[in-house]
Amino acid sequence: YIIMKLSKNFTVSEYTKSSTATRRCIDNSMTDAHLESAKALFENIVQPVRDHFGPTVVTSGYRSEALNEAIGGARGSQHSKAEAADMETNFASTVQVSQFIADNLDFDQLILEFYIPGDPNSGWTHCSYKSKSENRHQILTAVKENGKTVYLNGIVV
């Protein structure tokens, strides 16, 4: 049994792990193209976050199309292209993680999701990476308004 690494501290199994996939017997394995995208994501985003803040958990990683549909994920989600990860750490607030990425890393899309001001560990950081030439450097904050998700420009706290 060989453990396949995406970066120094992260494995493929961590990125593809899904309790929904396990419960529903959904194949959540990546293609070779997905693997290359995931390696770029981890080398450029997730590993640098871990190197800066310490142990970091990917709370939502790769989702096969079937898994993405099963959980009600957005159509065309970058999670299904192995270009995105949601992450948290116990060693910094969600805002600090998001701000670190915004200030220091090359990324495609960065979303501070459902942060509650005054609760440093609320919400999570979603970040995607395509390639240096394709990254949009889009920064958003996702909030709930009247039961619907609304995206605000920038990191809004």
PDB file of C-alpha atoms in Angstrom, residues 4-150:
ATOM      1  CA  MET A   4       0.329   9.142  -2.471  1.00  0.00           C
ATOM      2  CA  LYS A   5       1.307  12.662  -1.425  1.00  0.00           C
ATOM      3  CA  LEU A   6       0.002  15.933  -2.841  1.00  0.00           C
ATOM      4  CA  SER A   7       2.573  17.952  -0.888  1.00  0.00           C
ATOM      5  CA  LYS A   8       4.897  17.544   2.082  1.00  0.00           C
ATOM      6  CA  ASN A   9       2.079  17.220   4.636  1.00  0.00           C
ATOM      7  CA  PHE A  10      -0.993  16.181   2.629  1.00  0.00           C
ATOM      8  CA  THR A  11      -2.100  12.941   1.009  1.00  0.00           C
ATOM      9  CA  VAL A  12      -4.516  12.107  -1.792  1.00  0.00           C
ATOM     10  CA  SER A  13      -6.691  10.173   0.673  1.00  0.00           C
ATOM     11  CA  GLU A  14      -7.114  13.289   2.855  1.00  0.00           C
ATOM     12  CA  TYR A  15      -8.236  15.301  -0.167  1.00  0.00           C
ATOM     13  CA  THR A  16     -10.682  12.694  -1.494  1.00  0.00           C
ATOM     14  CA  LYS A  17     -12.109  11.560   1.858  1.00  0.00           C
ATOM     15  CA  SER A  18     -15.872  11.995   2.091  1.00  0.00           C
ATOM     16  CA  SER A  19     -18.301  10.490   4.574  1.00  0.00           C
ATOM     17  CA  THR A  20     -21.116  11.020   2.045  1.00  0.00           C
ATOM     18  CA  ALA A  21     -19.203   9.115  -0.637  1.00  0.00           C
ATOM     19  CA  THR A  22     -18.500   6.298   1.817  1.00  0.00           C
ATOM     20  CA  ARG A  23     -22.128   6.093   3.021  1.00  0.00           C
ATOM     21  CA  ARG A  24     -23.568   6.188  -0.498  1.00  0.00           C
ATOM     22  CA  CYS A  25     -20.866   4.031  -2.157  1.00  0.00           C
ATOM     23  CA  ILE A  26     -19.879   6.848  -4.535  1.00  0.00           C
ATOM     24  CA  ASP A  27     -16.517   6.513  -6.273  1.00  0.00           C
ATOM     25  CA  ASN A  28     -14.562   9.637  -5.367  1.00  0.00           C
ATOM     26  CA  SER A  29     -11.249   8.797  -7.005  1.00  0.00           C
ATOM     27  CA  MET A  30      -9.366  11.281  -9.166  1.00  0.00           C
ATOM     28  CA  THR A  31      -8.127  10.968 -12.734  1.00  0.00           C
ATOM     29  CA  ASP A  32      -4.484  11.685 -13.584  1.00  0.00           C
ATOM     30  CA  ALA A  33      -5.508  15.186 -14.754  1.00  0.00           C
ATOM     31  CA  HIS A  34      -7.279  15.777 -11.424  1.00  0.00           C
ATOM     32  CA  LEU A  35      -4.173  14.587  -9.592  1.00  0.00           C
ATOM     33  CA  GLU A  36      -2.030  17.182 -11.386  1.00  0.00           C
ATOM     34  CA  SER A  37      -4.524  19.940 -10.551  1.00  0.00           C
ATOM     35  CA  ALA A  38      -4.640  18.831  -6.906  1.00  0.00           C
ATOM     36  CA  LYS A  39      -0.840  18.861  -6.647  1.00  0.00           C
ATOM     37  CA  ALA A  40      -0.758  22.442  -7.958  1.00  0.00           C
ATOM     38  CA  LEU A  41      -3.484  23.449  -5.462  1.00  0.00           C
ATOM     39  CA  PHE A  42      -1.638  21.928  -2.511  1.00  0.00           C
ATOM     40  CA  GLU A  43       1.818  23.176  -3.493  1.00  0.00           C
ATOM     41  CA  ASN A  44       0.599  26.732  -4.083  1.00  0.00           C
ATOM     42  CA  ILE A  45      -2.161  27.166  -1.479  1.00  0.00           C
ATOM     43  CA  VAL A  46      -2.795  24.473   1.122  1.00  0.00           C
ATOM     44  CA  GLN A  47       0.814  23.590   2.004  1.00  0.00           C
ATOM     45  CA  PRO A  48       1.857  27.273   2.354  1.00  0.00           C
ATOM     46  CA  VAL A  49      -1.111  27.819   4.704  1.00  0.00           C
ATOM     47  CA  ARG A  50       0.006  24.805   6.760  1.00  0.00           C
ATOM     48  CA  ASP A  51       3.640  25.980   6.726  1.00  0.00           C
ATOM     49  CA  HIS A  52       2.561  29.399   8.035  1.00  0.00           C
ATOM     50  CA  PHE A  53      -0.116  28.457  10.604  1.00  0.00           C
ATOM     51  CA  GLY A  54       0.601  24.833  11.520  1.00  0.00           C
ATOM     52  CA  PRO A  55      -1.691  21.819  11.180  1.00  0.00           C
ATOM     53  CA  THR A  56      -4.478  22.546   8.715  1.00  0.00           C
ATOM     54  CA  VAL A  57      -7.535  20.424   7.942  1.00  0.00           C
ATOM     55  CA  VAL A  58      -9.171  20.157   4.532  1.00  0.00           C
ATOM     56  CA  THR A  59     -12.868  20.126   5.430  1.00  0.00           C
ATOM     57  CA  SER A  60     -14.059  19.744   1.840  1.00  0.00           C
ATOM     58  CA  GLY A  61     -11.765  18.558  -0.896  1.00  0.00           C
ATOM     59  CA  TYR A  62     -12.148  16.759  -4.190  1.00  0.00           C
ATOM     60  CA  ARG A  63     -15.697  15.827  -5.210  1.00  0.00           C
ATOM     61  CA  SER A  64     -16.431  13.577  -8.152  1.00  0.00           C
ATOM     62  CA  GLU A  65     -19.374  14.811 -10.235  1.00  0.00           C
ATOM     63  CA  ALA A  66     -21.602  12.180  -8.587  1.00  0.00           C
ATOM     64  CA  LEU A  67     -20.530  13.237  -5.088  1.00  0.00           C
ATOM     65  CA  ASN A  68     -20.908  16.939  -5.911  1.00  0.00           C
ATOM     66  CA  GLU A  69     -24.468  16.267  -7.110  1.00  0.00           C
ATOM     67  CA  ALA A  70     -25.243  14.137  -4.031  1.00  0.00           C
ATOM     68  CA  ILE A  71     -24.291  16.952  -1.649  1.00  0.00           C
ATOM     69  CA  GLY A  72     -25.955  19.698  -3.679  1.00  0.00           C
ATOM     70  CA  GLY A  73     -22.691  21.362  -4.712  1.00  0.00           C
ATOM     71  CA  ALA A  74     -22.609  24.098  -7.343  1.00  0.00           C
ATOM     72  CA  ARG A  75     -22.571  22.943 -10.953  1.00  0.00           C
ATOM     73  CA  GLY A  76     -19.087  23.313 -12.392  1.00  0.00           C
ATOM     74  CA  SER A  77     -17.619  23.440  -8.871  1.00  0.00           C
ATOM     75  CA  GLN A  78     -13.861  23.738  -8.793  1.00  0.00           C
ATOM     76  CA  HIS A  79     -13.941  20.995  -6.143  1.00  0.00           C
ATOM     77  CA  SER A  80     -14.926  18.596  -8.972  1.00  0.00           C
ATOM     78  CA  LYS A  81     -11.936  19.748 -11.026  1.00  0.00           C
ATOM     79  CA  ALA A  82      -9.542  19.176  -8.089  1.00  0.00           C
ATOM     80  CA  GLU A  83      -8.823  22.911  -8.134  1.00  0.00           C
ATOM     81  CA  ALA A  84     -10.392  23.851  -4.763  1.00  0.00           C
ATOM     82  CA  ALA A  85     -10.253  23.056  -1.067  1.00  0.00           C
ATOM     83  CA  ASP A  86     -12.071  24.314   2.008  1.00  0.00           C
ATOM     84  CA  MET A  87      -9.750  24.522   4.985  1.00  0.00           C
ATOM     85  CA  GLU A  88      -9.518  25.410   8.657  1.00  0.00           C
ATOM     86  CA  THR A  89      -6.842  25.501  11.317  1.00  0.00           C
ATOM     87  CA  ASN A  90      -7.059  25.721  15.103  1.00  0.00           C
ATOM     88  CA  PHE A  91      -4.036  28.024  15.134  1.00  0.00           C
ATOM     89  CA  ALA A  92      -5.527  31.070  13.386  1.00  0.00           C
ATOM     90  CA  SER A  93      -8.948  32.574  12.799  1.00  0.00           C
ATOM     91  CA  THR A  94     -10.726  31.945   9.521  1.00  0.00           C
ATOM     92  CA  VAL A  95     -10.222  35.623   8.689  1.00  0.00           C
ATOM     93  CA  GLN A  96      -6.464  35.372   9.357  1.00  0.00           C
ATOM     94  CA  VAL A  97      -6.167  32.365   7.026  1.00  0.00           C
ATOM     95  CA  SER A  98      -8.135  34.139   4.294  1.00  0.00           C
ATOM     96  CA  GLN A  99      -6.137  37.364   4.699  1.00  0.00           C
ATOM     97  CA  PHE A 100      -2.835  35.455   4.597  1.00  0.00           C
ATOM     98  CA  ILE A 101      -3.796  33.861   1.281  1.00  0.00           C
ATOM     99  CA  ALA A 102      -4.996  37.193  -0.133  1.00  0.00           C
ATOM    100  CA  ASP A 103      -1.780  38.967   0.858  1.00  0.00           C
ATOM    101  CA  ASN A 104       0.813  36.292   0.102  1.00  0.00           C
ATOM    102  CA  LEU A 105      -0.288  33.619  -2.363  1.00  0.00           C
ATOM    103  CA  ASP A 106      -1.254  33.303  -6.012  1.00  0.00           C
ATOM    104  CA  PHE A 107      -4.828  31.949  -6.236  1.00  0.00           C
ATOM    105  CA  ASP A 108      -7.844  31.799  -8.499  1.00  0.00           C
ATOM    106  CA  GLN A 109     -10.724  32.341  -6.088  1.00  0.00           C
ATOM    107  CA  LEU A 110     -10.697  32.976  -2.349  1.00  0.00           C
ATOM    108  CA  ILE A 111     -13.948  32.947  -0.377  1.00  0.00           C
ATOM    109  CA  LEU A 112     -14.301  33.635   3.334  1.00  0.00           C
ATOM    110  CA  GLU A 113     -17.395  31.493   3.881  1.00  0.00           C
ATOM    111  CA  PHE A 114     -19.959  32.102   6.603  1.00  0.00           C
ATOM    112  CA  TYR A 115     -17.658  33.781   9.108  1.00  0.00           C
ATOM    113  CA  ILE A 116     -19.469  35.226  12.149  1.00  0.00           C
ATOM    114  CA  PRO A 117     -17.751  38.345  13.518  1.00  0.00           C
ATOM    115  CA  GLY A 118     -16.591  37.712  17.065  1.00  0.00           C
ATOM    116  CA  ASP A 119     -16.345  33.931  16.552  1.00  0.00           C
ATOM    117  CA  PRO A 120     -12.777  33.419  15.212  1.00  0.00           C
ATOM    118  CA  ASN A 121     -13.269  29.766  14.290  1.00  0.00           C
ATOM    119  CA  SER A 122     -16.605  30.184  12.535  1.00  0.00           C
ATOM    120  CA  GLY A 123     -16.900  29.504   8.840  1.00  0.00           C
ATOM    121  CA  TRP A 124     -14.062  28.320   6.649  1.00  0.00           C
ATOM    122  CA  THR A 125     -11.740  29.433   3.884  1.00  0.00           C
ATOM    123  CA  HIS A 126     -12.447  28.194   0.356  1.00  0.00           C
ATOM    124  CA  CYS A 127      -9.583  28.650  -2.064  1.00  0.00           C
ATOM    125  CA  SER A 128      -8.950  27.512  -5.618  1.00  0.00           C
ATOM    126  CA  TYR A 129      -5.928  27.442  -7.892  1.00  0.00           C
ATOM    127  CA  LYS A 130      -5.862  26.973 -11.669  1.00  0.00           C
ATOM    128  CA  SER A 131      -2.492  28.101 -13.007  1.00  0.00           C
ATOM    129  CA  LYS A 132      -0.451  31.264 -12.787  1.00  0.00           C
ATOM    130  CA  SER A 133      -1.745  32.412 -16.182  1.00  0.00           C
ATOM    131  CA  GLU A 134      -5.415  31.606 -15.464  1.00  0.00           C
ATOM    132  CA  ASN A 135      -5.851  32.672 -11.821  1.00  0.00           C
ATOM    133  CA  ARG A 136      -8.463  35.444 -11.431  1.00  0.00           C
ATOM    134  CA  HIS A 137      -7.415  36.604  -7.934  1.00  0.00           C
ATOM    135  CA  GLN A 138     -11.094  36.944  -7.031  1.00  0.00           C
ATOM    136  CA  ILE A 139     -11.776  37.619  -3.335  1.00  0.00           C
ATOM    137  CA  LEU A 140     -15.283  37.178  -1.926  1.00  0.00           C
ATOM    138  CA  THR A 141     -17.108  36.763   1.368  1.00  0.00           C
ATOM    139  CA  ALA A 142     -20.132  34.437   1.501  1.00  0.00           C
ATOM    140  CA  VAL A 143     -22.913  35.356   3.930  1.00  0.00           C
ATOM    141  CA  LYS A 144     -26.496  34.247   4.467  1.00  0.00           C
ATOM    142  CA  GLU A 145     -29.180  36.869   3.900  1.00  0.00           C
ATOM    143  CA  ASN A 146     -32.824  35.820   4.218  1.00  0.00           C
ATOM    144  CA  GLY A 147     -31.797  32.167   3.896  1.00  0.00           C
ATOM    145  CA  LYS A 148     -29.862  32.694   0.657  1.00  0.00           C
ATOM    146  CA  THR A 149     -26.121  32.777   0.084  1.00  0.00           C
ATOM    147  CA  VAL A 150     -24.905  36.212  -1.004  1.00  0.00           C
TER     148      VAL A 150
END
